[in-house]
Amino acid sequence: MSVYKKNEDQIDSLMTADQNKEMFNDIAPYYDGANHILSVGLDHLWRREAVKRLDPKEDHVYLDVGCGTGDITLEILRQNKASRVIGIDTSLGMLGIGWKKIRQYGLESQASFREGNCLCLEFPDNSFDGAITVFCIRNVTDRKKAFSEMVRVLKPGSMLVVMELTEPMGLVMKPLFRIYASTVMPLVTKIMSSVSAYKYLAASMETFPKPENMKQIMTDSGLTNVAYSQMTFGIVTVYVGLKDIITKTP
Ligand SMILES: C[S@@+](CC[C@H](N)C(=O)[O-])C[C@H]1O[C@@H](n2cnc3c(N)ncnc32)[C@H](O)[C@@H]1O
C-alpha cells in the first residue's frame, strides 16, 4: 500500500523494525481481545492446529519466535506439559502480557520469555528440538534471514512450523474479505485499540507472498521437505519444513 514507504533496511515488511515494535507495544493490552473478536474466535483453533504440526514431546525444548502475548507457548504446554518453551519477541509490551499468563498458570519452570530479534537469535547452533512462528513473519524486515537464523538454531532433523494470515483467493472469498477488512476490522479496532495497526494488518496480508512463494523462501533459507496447507478459506496458511540431517564426512 502506498502509505507505507520502505527504507533500505526493509526488504520484506511494510514497516521498519522500530515502527513495528512501537505498534506492538501500543496494542499489547488490546491484542488478545482484538484477535479473538476479529477472528470470530478462530484464532485458538488456528494456534492449536499450528502446534499439532510441531507435535511437542516430553523434555524437548521449543523456540516460539515472535511469541507476543504467549498463546503459542501456552498451547505447546497444553499439548505436552512435559515439554519446555523459550519465547522471544522484540516488544516488551507484548512479552509483559505473556509473562503474566505464565505466572498465572504456574508454568515458570517450563516457559521463559525474553526480548530478542529473530534476525539475530542469541542461541548457539543446533539448540532446539523444534521452532514455531505464528503471525510474526509478516512483520519481519528480512524473511529469508529470519528463517536462516531459525534453521541455524534448530537441531538437525527438527521442524520449523510457520503460520501466517493470508488474503483469501477466489471469486467469492476475496471480495468478501476485502469488504470485511475495510469495514468490520477498522470498526472493531476503533473501539478496542488502534485503527492504524489493523489497517497495517490488512495491508500486510494483501502484500504477503502467496504460499508457493513462501515455500520457495523457506527452501532457499535451508529448509527441506517444505509443505503447506490452508485453513478457513485460505485466510490462514500453515507451513512446515525440516532442518536437514547433515551427514559429516570423516
Ligand atoms: C501478530 S503478533 C503474534 C504473536 C503470537 N505469536 C500470537 O500467536 O499471537 C507478532 C509478534 O511478532 C513480534 N515481532 C515482530 N518482528 C519481530 C522480530 N524481528 N523478532 C521477534 N519478534 C518480532 C511482534 O512484536 C509481535 O509480538
PDB file of C-alpha atoms and ligand atoms in Angstrom:
ATOM      1  CA  MET A   1       0.000   0.000   0.000  1.00  0.00           C
ATOM      2  CA  SER A   2       1.315   3.398  -0.899  1.00  0.00           C
ATOM      3  CA  VAL A   3       1.006   4.813   2.659  1.00  0.00           C
ATOM      4  CA  TYR A   4       3.883   2.562   3.701  1.00  0.00           C
ATOM      5  CA  LYS A   5       7.192   3.874   2.440  1.00  0.00           C
ATOM      6  CA  LYS A   6      10.083   1.447   2.531  1.00  0.00           C
ATOM      7  CA  ASN A   7      13.615   2.317   3.564  1.00  0.00           C
ATOM      8  CA  GLU A   8      16.648   0.278   2.607  1.00  0.00           C
ATOM      9  CA  ASP A   9      16.509  -1.981   5.728  1.00  0.00           C
ATOM     10  CA  GLN A  10      13.007  -3.158   4.852  1.00  0.00           C
ATOM     11  CA  ILE A  11      13.381  -5.863   2.274  1.00  0.00           C
ATOM     12  CA  ASP A  12      10.064  -7.523   3.061  1.00  0.00           C
ATOM     13  CA  SER A  13       7.987  -5.605   5.579  1.00  0.00           C
ATOM     14  CA  LEU A  14       5.724  -2.576   5.298  1.00  0.00           C
ATOM     15  CA  MET A  15       7.099  -1.022   8.495  1.00  0.00           C
ATOM     16  CA  THR A  16      10.585  -0.531   9.889  1.00  0.00           C
ATOM     17  CA  ALA A  17      11.567  -2.700  12.850  1.00  0.00           C
ATOM     18  CA  ASP A  18      11.229   0.306  15.190  1.00  0.00           C
ATOM     19  CA  GLN A  19       7.769   1.239  13.891  1.00  0.00           C
ATOM     20  CA  ASN A  20       6.677  -2.368  14.273  1.00  0.00           C
ATOM     21  CA  LYS A  21       7.954  -2.594  17.835  1.00  0.00           C
ATOM     22  CA  GLU A  22       6.193   0.652  18.725  1.00  0.00           C
ATOM     23  CA  MET A  23       2.948  -0.599  17.184  1.00  0.00           C
ATOM     24  CA  PHE A  24       3.001  -3.867  19.150  1.00  0.00           C
ATOM     25  CA  ASN A  25       3.909  -2.058  22.371  1.00  0.00           C
ATOM     26  CA  ASP A  26       0.886   0.221  21.824  1.00  0.00           C
ATOM     27  CA  ILE A  27      -1.617  -2.516  21.013  1.00  0.00           C
ATOM     28  CA  ALA A  28      -0.330  -5.086  23.555  1.00  0.00           C
ATOM     29  CA  PRO A  29      -3.111  -4.511  26.143  1.00  0.00           C
ATOM     30  CA  TYR A  30      -5.796  -4.990  23.462  1.00  0.00           C
ATOM     31  CA  TYR A  31      -4.076  -7.597  21.295  1.00  0.00           C
ATOM     32  CA  ASP A  32      -5.681 -10.761  22.687  1.00  0.00           C
ATOM     33  CA  GLY A  33      -9.190  -9.302  22.792  1.00  0.00           C
ATOM     34  CA  ALA A  34      -8.995  -7.807  19.299  1.00  0.00           C
ATOM     35  CA  ASN A  35      -7.622 -11.082  17.947  1.00  0.00           C
ATOM     36  CA  HIS A  36     -10.495 -13.158  19.313  1.00  0.00           C
ATOM     37  CA  ILE A  37     -13.133 -10.729  18.028  1.00  0.00           C
ATOM     38  CA  LEU A  38     -11.614 -10.195  14.577  1.00  0.00           C
ATOM     39  CA  SER A  39     -11.102 -13.913  14.022  1.00  0.00           C
ATOM     40  CA  VAL A  40     -14.546 -14.710  15.490  1.00  0.00           C
ATOM     41  CA  GLY A  41     -12.814 -16.966  17.983  1.00  0.00           C
ATOM     42  CA  LEU A  42     -10.964 -18.986  15.338  1.00  0.00           C
ATOM     43  CA  ASP A  43      -7.514 -17.864  16.484  1.00  0.00           C
ATOM     44  CA  HIS A  44      -7.492 -20.536  19.224  1.00  0.00           C
ATOM     45  CA  LEU A  45      -8.276 -23.211  16.674  1.00  0.00           C
ATOM     46  CA  TRP A  46      -5.557 -21.929  14.293  1.00  0.00           C
ATOM     47  CA  ARG A  47      -2.920 -21.938  17.038  1.00  0.00           C
ATOM     48  CA  ARG A  48      -3.959 -25.439  18.122  1.00  0.00           C
ATOM     49  CA  GLU A  49      -3.511 -26.673  14.546  1.00  0.00           C
ATOM     50  CA  ALA A  50      -0.098 -25.000  14.210  1.00  0.00           C
ATOM     51  CA  VAL A  51       1.139 -26.611  17.429  1.00  0.00           C
ATOM     52  CA  LYS A  52      -0.254 -30.009  16.367  1.00  0.00           C
ATOM     53  CA  ARG A  53       2.146 -29.827  13.395  1.00  0.00           C
ATOM     54  CA  LEU A  54       5.038 -29.277  15.826  1.00  0.00           C
ATOM     55  CA  ASP A  55       3.849 -32.301  17.836  1.00  0.00           C
ATOM     56  CA  PRO A  56       5.580 -31.344  21.115  1.00  0.00           C
ATOM     57  CA  LYS A  57       7.355 -34.112  23.011  1.00  0.00           C
ATOM     58  CA  GLU A  58       8.412 -34.667  26.604  1.00  0.00           C
ATOM     59  CA  ASP A  59      11.689 -32.928  27.567  1.00  0.00           C
ATOM     60  CA  HIS A  60      12.004 -31.354  24.144  1.00  0.00           C
ATOM     61  CA  VAL A  61      12.810 -27.653  24.030  1.00  0.00           C
ATOM     62  CA  TYR A  62      10.959 -25.439  21.543  1.00  0.00           C
ATOM     63  CA  LEU A  63      11.566 -21.908  20.347  1.00  0.00           C
ATOM     64  CA  ASP A  64       8.493 -19.677  19.949  1.00  0.00           C
ATOM     65  CA  VAL A  65       9.592 -16.875  17.620  1.00  0.00           C
ATOM     66  CA  GLY A  66       7.602 -13.642  17.948  1.00  0.00           C
ATOM     67  CA  CYS A  67       5.826 -15.204  20.928  1.00  0.00           C
ATOM     68  CA  GLY A  68       3.885 -11.982  21.620  1.00  0.00           C
ATOM     69  CA  THR A  69       1.456 -12.463  24.492  1.00  0.00           C
ATOM     70  CA  GLY A  70       2.405 -16.128  24.804  1.00  0.00           C
ATOM     71  CA  ASP A  71      -0.555 -18.050  23.408  1.00  0.00           C
ATOM     72  CA  ILE A  72       1.554 -20.393  21.263  1.00  0.00           C
ATOM     73  CA  THR A  73       3.831 -21.171  24.203  1.00  0.00           C
ATOM     74  CA  LEU A  74       0.759 -21.943  26.321  1.00  0.00           C
ATOM     75  CA  GLU A  75      -0.663 -24.143  23.571  1.00  0.00           C
ATOM     76  CA  ILE A  76       2.617 -26.104  23.301  1.00  0.00           C
ATOM     77  CA  LEU A  77       2.495 -26.741  27.048  1.00  0.00           C
ATOM     78  CA  ARG A  78      -1.197 -27.581  26.831  1.00  0.00           C
ATOM     79  CA  GLN A  79      -0.444 -30.229  24.197  1.00  0.00           C
ATOM     80  CA  ASN A  80       2.531 -31.551  26.161  1.00  0.00           C
ATOM     81  CA  LYS A  81       3.072 -30.226  29.650  1.00  0.00           C
ATOM     82  CA  ALA A  82       6.405 -32.039  29.922  1.00  0.00           C
ATOM     83  CA  SER A  83       7.984 -30.019  27.103  1.00  0.00           C
ATOM     84  CA  ARG A  84       9.754 -26.674  27.522  1.00  0.00           C
ATOM     85  CA  VAL A  85       9.498 -23.441  25.567  1.00  0.00           C
ATOM     86  CA  ILE A  86      11.597 -20.337  25.157  1.00  0.00           C
ATOM     87  CA  GLY A  87       9.776 -17.413  23.567  1.00  0.00           C
ATOM     88  CA  ILE A  88      11.427 -14.379  22.044  1.00  0.00           C
ATOM     89  CA  ASP A  89       9.900 -11.126  20.878  1.00  0.00           C
ATOM     90  CA  THR A  90      11.017  -7.569  20.144  1.00  0.00           C
ATOM     91  CA  SER A  91       8.076  -5.992  22.011  1.00  0.00           C
ATOM     92  CA  LEU A  92       8.402  -5.758  25.775  1.00  0.00           C
ATOM     93  CA  GLY A  93       4.741  -4.710  25.935  1.00  0.00           C
ATOM     94  CA  MET A  94       3.629  -7.999  24.375  1.00  0.00           C
ATOM     95  CA  LEU A  95       6.101 -10.026  26.469  1.00  0.00           C
ATOM     96  CA  GLY A  96       4.808  -8.388  29.669  1.00  0.00           C
ATOM     97  CA  ILE A  97       1.303  -9.739  29.000  1.00  0.00           C
ATOM     98  CA  GLY A  98       2.808 -13.147  28.202  1.00  0.00           C
ATOM     99  CA  TRP A  99       4.721 -13.218  31.482  1.00  0.00           C
ATOM    100  CA  LYS A 100       1.539 -12.524  33.434  1.00  0.00           C
ATOM    101  CA  LYS A 101      -0.129 -15.536  31.813  1.00  0.00           C
ATOM    102  CA  ILE A 102       2.841 -17.815  32.516  1.00  0.00           C
ATOM    103  CA  ARG A 103       2.802 -16.798  36.184  1.00  0.00           C
ATOM    104  CA  GLN A 104      -0.982 -17.100  36.338  1.00  0.00           C
ATOM    105  CA  TYR A 105      -0.776 -20.719  35.123  1.00  0.00           C
ATOM    106  CA  GLY A 106       2.296 -21.512  37.266  1.00  0.00           C
ATOM    107  CA  LEU A 107       4.382 -22.503  34.243  1.00  0.00           C
ATOM    108  CA  GLU A 108       7.588 -20.632  35.138  1.00  0.00           C
ATOM    109  CA  SER A 109       9.676 -23.823  35.189  1.00  0.00           C
ATOM    110  CA  GLN A 110       8.602 -24.803  31.652  1.00  0.00           C
ATOM    111  CA  ALA A 111       8.406 -21.479  29.847  1.00  0.00           C
ATOM    112  CA  SER A 112      10.525 -18.377  29.655  1.00  0.00           C
ATOM    113  CA  PHE A 113      10.222 -15.267  27.532  1.00  0.00           C
ATOM    114  CA  ARG A 114      12.940 -12.825  26.614  1.00  0.00           C
ATOM    115  CA  GLU A 115      13.464  -9.813  24.432  1.00  0.00           C
ATOM    116  CA  GLY A 116      15.039 -10.891  21.164  1.00  0.00           C
ATOM    117  CA  ASN A 117      15.049 -10.365  17.434  1.00  0.00           C
ATOM    118  CA  CYS A 118      14.610 -13.286  15.063  1.00  0.00           C
ATOM    119  CA  LEU A 119      17.077 -11.687  12.634  1.00  0.00           C
ATOM    120  CA  CYS A 120      19.853 -12.317  15.122  1.00  0.00           C
ATOM    121  CA  LEU A 121      18.990 -15.094  17.566  1.00  0.00           C
ATOM    122  CA  GLU A 122      21.132 -15.223  20.686  1.00  0.00           C
ATOM    123  CA  PHE A 123      21.244 -19.035  20.825  1.00  0.00           C
ATOM    124  CA  PRO A 124      24.009 -21.436  19.762  1.00  0.00           C
ATOM    125  CA  ASP A 125      23.653 -23.574  16.628  1.00  0.00           C
ATOM    126  CA  ASN A 126      21.572 -26.765  16.954  1.00  0.00           C
ATOM    127  CA  SER A 127      19.901 -25.766  20.257  1.00  0.00           C
ATOM    128  CA  PHE A 128      16.207 -26.543  19.765  1.00  0.00           C
ATOM    129  CA  ASP A 129      14.100 -29.639  19.100  1.00  0.00           C
ATOM    130  CA  GLY A 130      11.651 -27.536  17.102  1.00  0.00           C
ATOM    131  CA  ALA A 131      10.652 -23.944  16.404  1.00  0.00           C
ATOM    132  CA  ILE A 132       7.408 -22.210  15.615  1.00  0.00           C
ATOM    133  CA  THR A 133       6.472 -18.734  14.476  1.00  0.00           C
ATOM    134  CA  VAL A 134       2.841 -17.699  14.291  1.00  0.00           C
ATOM    135  CA  PHE A 135       1.590 -14.408  12.785  1.00  0.00           C
ATOM    136  CA  CYS A 136       5.081 -12.938  13.170  1.00  0.00           C
ATOM    137  CA  ILE A 137       6.999 -13.367   9.910  1.00  0.00           C
ATOM    138  CA  ARG A 138       4.744 -10.857   8.108  1.00  0.00           C
ATOM    139  CA  ASN A 139       6.271  -8.174  10.331  1.00  0.00           C
ATOM    140  CA  VAL A 140       9.910  -9.092   9.832  1.00  0.00           C
ATOM    141  CA  THR A 141      12.079  -6.896   7.625  1.00  0.00           C
ATOM    142  CA  ASP A 142      14.061  -9.772   6.056  1.00  0.00           C
ATOM    143  CA  ARG A 143      12.214 -13.112   5.968  1.00  0.00           C
ATOM    144  CA  LYS A 144      14.993 -15.176   4.441  1.00  0.00           C
ATOM    145  CA  LYS A 145      17.460 -14.002   7.073  1.00  0.00           C
ATOM    146  CA  ALA A 146      14.953 -14.766   9.829  1.00  0.00           C
ATOM    147  CA  PHE A 147      14.301 -18.295   8.536  1.00  0.00           C
ATOM    148  CA  SER A 148      18.047 -18.912   8.136  1.00  0.00           C
ATOM    149  CA  GLU A 149      18.537 -17.934  11.775  1.00  0.00           C
ATOM    150  CA  MET A 150      15.747 -20.288  12.857  1.00  0.00           C
ATOM    151  CA  VAL A 151      17.332 -23.092  10.825  1.00  0.00           C
ATOM    152  CA  ARG A 152      20.714 -22.382  12.442  1.00  0.00           C
ATOM    153  CA  VAL A 153      19.377 -22.838  15.994  1.00  0.00           C
ATOM    154  CA  LEU A 154      17.343 -25.977  15.165  1.00  0.00           C
ATOM    155  CA  LYS A 155      18.839 -29.404  15.746  1.00  0.00           C
ATOM    156  CA  PRO A 156      19.323 -31.369  12.506  1.00  0.00           C
ATOM    157  CA  GLY A 157      16.166 -33.234  11.550  1.00  0.00           C
ATOM    158  CA  SER A 158      13.881 -30.991  13.611  1.00  0.00           C
ATOM    159  CA  MET A 159      10.941 -28.965  12.401  1.00  0.00           C
ATOM    160  CA  LEU A 160      10.025 -25.348  11.841  1.00  0.00           C
ATOM    161  CA  VAL A 161       6.308 -24.508  11.764  1.00  0.00           C
ATOM    162  CA  VAL A 162       5.202 -21.173  10.331  1.00  0.00           C
ATOM    163  CA  MET A 163       1.656 -19.858  10.408  1.00  0.00           C
ATOM    164  CA  GLU A 164       0.570 -16.665   8.698  1.00  0.00           C
ATOM    165  CA  LEU A 165      -2.556 -14.799   7.750  1.00  0.00           C
ATOM    166  CA  THR A 166      -3.013 -14.541   4.024  1.00  0.00           C
ATOM    167  CA  GLU A 167      -5.554 -12.857   1.850  1.00  0.00           C
ATOM    168  CA  PRO A 168      -8.086 -15.463   0.701  1.00  0.00           C
ATOM    169  CA  MET A 169      -8.318 -16.115  -3.012  1.00  0.00           C
ATOM    170  CA  GLY A 170     -11.317 -16.948  -5.156  1.00  0.00           C
ATOM    171  CA  LEU A 171     -14.168 -15.056  -6.720  1.00  0.00           C
ATOM    172  CA  VAL A 172     -16.314 -15.111  -3.584  1.00  0.00           C
ATOM    173  CA  MET A 173     -13.921 -15.050  -0.631  1.00  0.00           C
ATOM    174  CA  LYS A 174     -11.500 -12.426  -1.933  1.00  0.00           C
ATOM    175  CA  PRO A 175     -14.086  -9.626  -2.358  1.00  0.00           C
ATOM    176  CA  LEU A 176     -15.868 -10.669   0.847  1.00  0.00           C
ATOM    177  CA  PHE A 177     -12.613 -10.477   2.745  1.00  0.00           C
ATOM    178  CA  ARG A 178     -11.816  -7.038   1.308  1.00  0.00           C
ATOM    179  CA  ILE A 179     -15.192  -5.739   2.473  1.00  0.00           C
ATOM    180  CA  TYR A 180     -14.563  -7.236   5.926  1.00  0.00           C
ATOM    181  CA  ALA A 181     -11.040  -5.743   6.040  1.00  0.00           C
ATOM    182  CA  SER A 182     -12.230  -2.271   5.086  1.00  0.00           C
ATOM    183  CA  THR A 183     -15.352  -2.127   7.276  1.00  0.00           C
ATOM    184  CA  VAL A 184     -15.505  -4.588  10.189  1.00  0.00           C
ATOM    185  CA  MET A 185     -11.797  -4.575  11.047  1.00  0.00           C
ATOM    186  CA  PRO A 186     -11.451  -0.785  11.415  1.00  0.00           C
ATOM    187  CA  LEU A 187     -14.745  -0.579  13.340  1.00  0.00           C
ATOM    188  CA  VAL A 188     -13.784  -3.229  15.878  1.00  0.00           C
ATOM    189  CA  THR A 189     -10.303  -1.808  16.263  1.00  0.00           C
ATOM    190  CA  LYS A 190     -11.591   1.739  16.649  1.00  0.00           C
ATOM    191  CA  ILE A 191     -13.492   0.548  19.677  1.00  0.00           C
ATOM    192  CA  MET A 192     -10.683  -1.615  21.031  1.00  0.00           C
ATOM    193  CA  SER A 193      -7.396  -0.039  20.163  1.00  0.00           C
ATOM    194  CA  SER A 194      -5.674   1.363  17.146  1.00  0.00           C
ATOM    195  CA  VAL A 195      -7.248   1.591  13.709  1.00  0.00           C
ATOM    196  CA  SER A 196      -3.877   2.223  12.081  1.00  0.00           C
ATOM    197  CA  ALA A 197      -2.494  -1.055  13.479  1.00  0.00           C
ATOM    198  CA  TYR A 198      -5.280  -3.014  11.841  1.00  0.00           C
ATOM    199  CA  LYS A 199      -5.071  -1.083   8.604  1.00  0.00           C
ATOM    200  CA  TYR A 200      -1.497  -2.282   8.627  1.00  0.00           C
ATOM    201  CA  LEU A 201      -2.759  -5.831   9.270  1.00  0.00           C
ATOM    202  CA  ALA A 202      -4.999  -5.722   6.189  1.00  0.00           C
ATOM    203  CA  ALA A 203      -2.266  -4.162   4.041  1.00  0.00           C
ATOM    204  CA  SER A 204       0.352  -6.662   5.164  1.00  0.00           C
ATOM    205  CA  MET A 205      -1.985  -9.568   4.423  1.00  0.00           C
ATOM    206  CA  GLU A 206      -2.563  -8.194   0.929  1.00  0.00           C
ATOM    207  CA  THR A 207       1.150  -7.887   0.175  1.00  0.00           C
ATOM    208  CA  PHE A 208       2.274 -11.121   1.867  1.00  0.00           C
ATOM    209  CA  PRO A 209       3.734 -13.717  -0.549  1.00  0.00           C
ATOM    210  CA  LYS A 210       1.446 -16.405  -1.889  1.00  0.00           C
ATOM    211  CA  PRO A 211       2.013 -19.869  -0.361  1.00  0.00           C
ATOM    212  CA  GLU A 212       4.109 -21.182  -3.287  1.00  0.00           C
ATOM    213  CA  ASN A 213       6.445 -18.172  -2.946  1.00  0.00           C
ATOM    214  CA  MET A 214       6.713 -18.637   0.805  1.00  0.00           C
ATOM    215  CA  LYS A 215       7.535 -22.286   0.246  1.00  0.00           C
ATOM    216  CA  GLN A 216      10.385 -21.197  -2.024  1.00  0.00           C
ATOM    217  CA  ILE A 217      11.665 -18.622   0.512  1.00  0.00           C
ATOM    218  CA  MET A 218      11.713 -21.308   3.221  1.00  0.00           C
ATOM    219  CA  THR A 219      13.509 -23.742   0.928  1.00  0.00           C
ATOM    220  CA  ASP A 220      16.052 -21.057  -0.039  1.00  0.00           C
ATOM    221  CA  SER A 221      16.629 -20.455   3.673  1.00  0.00           C
ATOM    222  CA  GLY A 222      17.865 -24.011   4.177  1.00  0.00           C
ATOM    223  CA  LEU A 223      14.711 -25.984   4.994  1.00  0.00           C
ATOM    224  CA  THR A 224      13.828 -29.236   3.269  1.00  0.00           C
ATOM    225  CA  ASN A 225      10.528 -31.031   2.666  1.00  0.00           C
ATOM    226  CA  VAL A 226       8.646 -27.728   2.891  1.00  0.00           C
ATOM    227  CA  ALA A 227       4.895 -28.200   2.638  1.00  0.00           C
ATOM    228  CA  TYR A 228       1.867 -26.082   3.421  1.00  0.00           C
ATOM    229  CA  SER A 229      -1.849 -26.321   3.968  1.00  0.00           C
ATOM    230  CA  GLN A 230      -4.528 -23.657   4.036  1.00  0.00           C
ATOM    231  CA  MET A 231      -7.296 -23.229   6.573  1.00  0.00           C
ATOM    232  CA  THR A 232     -10.526 -21.210   6.788  1.00  0.00           C
ATOM    233  CA  PHE A 233     -10.896 -20.409   3.055  1.00  0.00           C
ATOM    234  CA  GLY A 234      -7.198 -19.540   2.789  1.00  0.00           C
ATOM    235  CA  ILE A 235      -7.207 -16.840   5.475  1.00  0.00           C
ATOM    236  CA  VAL A 236      -4.529 -18.814   7.303  1.00  0.00           C
ATOM    237  CA  THR A 237      -1.690 -20.877   5.887  1.00  0.00           C
ATOM    238  CA  VAL A 238       0.498 -23.225   7.897  1.00  0.00           C
ATOM    239  CA  TYR A 239       3.917 -24.243   6.571  1.00  0.00           C
ATOM    240  CA  VAL A 240       6.254 -26.927   7.831  1.00  0.00           C
ATOM    241  CA  GLY A 241       9.879 -27.548   6.931  1.00  0.00           C
ATOM    242  CA  LEU A 242      12.741 -29.644   8.275  1.00  0.00           C
ATOM    243  CA  LYS A 243      16.329 -28.845   9.005  1.00  0.00           C
ATOM    244  CA  ASP A 244      18.377 -31.327   7.028  1.00  0.00           C
ATOM    245  CA  ILE A 245      20.248 -34.060   8.852  1.00  0.00           C
ATOM    246  CA  ILE A 246      23.814 -33.211   7.976  1.00  0.00           C
ATOM    247  CA  THR A 247      25.985 -36.244   7.405  1.00  0.00           C
ATOM    248  CA  LYS A 248      29.516 -35.369   8.357  1.00  0.00           C
ATOM    249  CA  THR A 249      32.277 -36.655   6.102  1.00  0.00           C
ATOM    250  CA  PRO A 250      35.159 -38.252   8.058  1.00  0.00           C
TER     251      PRO A 250
HETATM  252  C1  LIG B   1       0.864 -10.620  15.469  1.00  0.00           C
HETATM  253  S1  LIG B   1       1.932 -10.877  16.806  1.00  0.00           S
HETATM  254  C2  LIG B   1       1.866 -12.627  17.036  1.00  0.00           C
HETATM  255  C3  LIG B   1       2.114 -13.048  18.459  1.00  0.00           C
HETATM  256  C4  LIG B   1       1.900 -14.519  18.765  1.00  0.00           C
HETATM  257  N1  LIG B   1       2.807 -15.361  18.042  1.00  0.00           N
HETATM  258  C5  LIG B   1       0.485 -14.959  18.546  1.00  0.00           C
HETATM  259  O1  LIG B   1       0.281 -16.076  18.057  1.00  0.00           O
HETATM  260  O2  LIG B   1      -0.438 -14.215  18.885  1.00  0.00           O
HETATM  261  C6  LIG B   1       3.523 -10.666  16.041  1.00  0.00           C
HETATM  262  C7  LIG B   1       4.643 -10.587  17.050  1.00  0.00           C
HETATM  263  O3  LIG B   1       5.893 -10.627  16.352  1.00  0.00           O
HETATM  264  C8  LIG B   1       6.786  -9.769  17.030  1.00  0.00           C
HETATM  265  N2  LIG B   1       7.895  -9.427  16.127  1.00  0.00           N
HETATM  266  C9  LIG B   1       7.886  -8.596  15.055  1.00  0.00           C
HETATM  267  N3  LIG B   1       9.104  -8.545  14.489  1.00  0.00           N
HETATM  268  C10 LIG B   1       9.910  -9.366  15.221  1.00  0.00           C
HETATM  269  C11 LIG B   1      11.283  -9.739  15.138  1.00  0.00           C
HETATM  270  N4  LIG B   1      12.069  -9.254  14.171  1.00  0.00           N
HETATM  271  N5  LIG B   1      11.775 -10.621  16.033  1.00  0.00           N
HETATM  272  C12 LIG B   1      10.972 -11.117  17.013  1.00  0.00           C
HETATM  273  N6  LIG B   1       9.668 -10.788  17.161  1.00  0.00           N
HETATM  274  C13 LIG B   1       9.145  -9.936  16.270  1.00  0.00           C
HETATM  275  C14 LIG B   1       5.919  -8.593  17.437  1.00  0.00           C
HETATM  276  O4  LIG B   1       6.488  -7.824  18.457  1.00  0.00           O
HETATM  277  C15 LIG B   1       4.628  -9.295  17.855  1.00  0.00           C
HETATM  278  O5  LIG B   1       4.597  -9.582  19.223  1.00  0.00           O
END
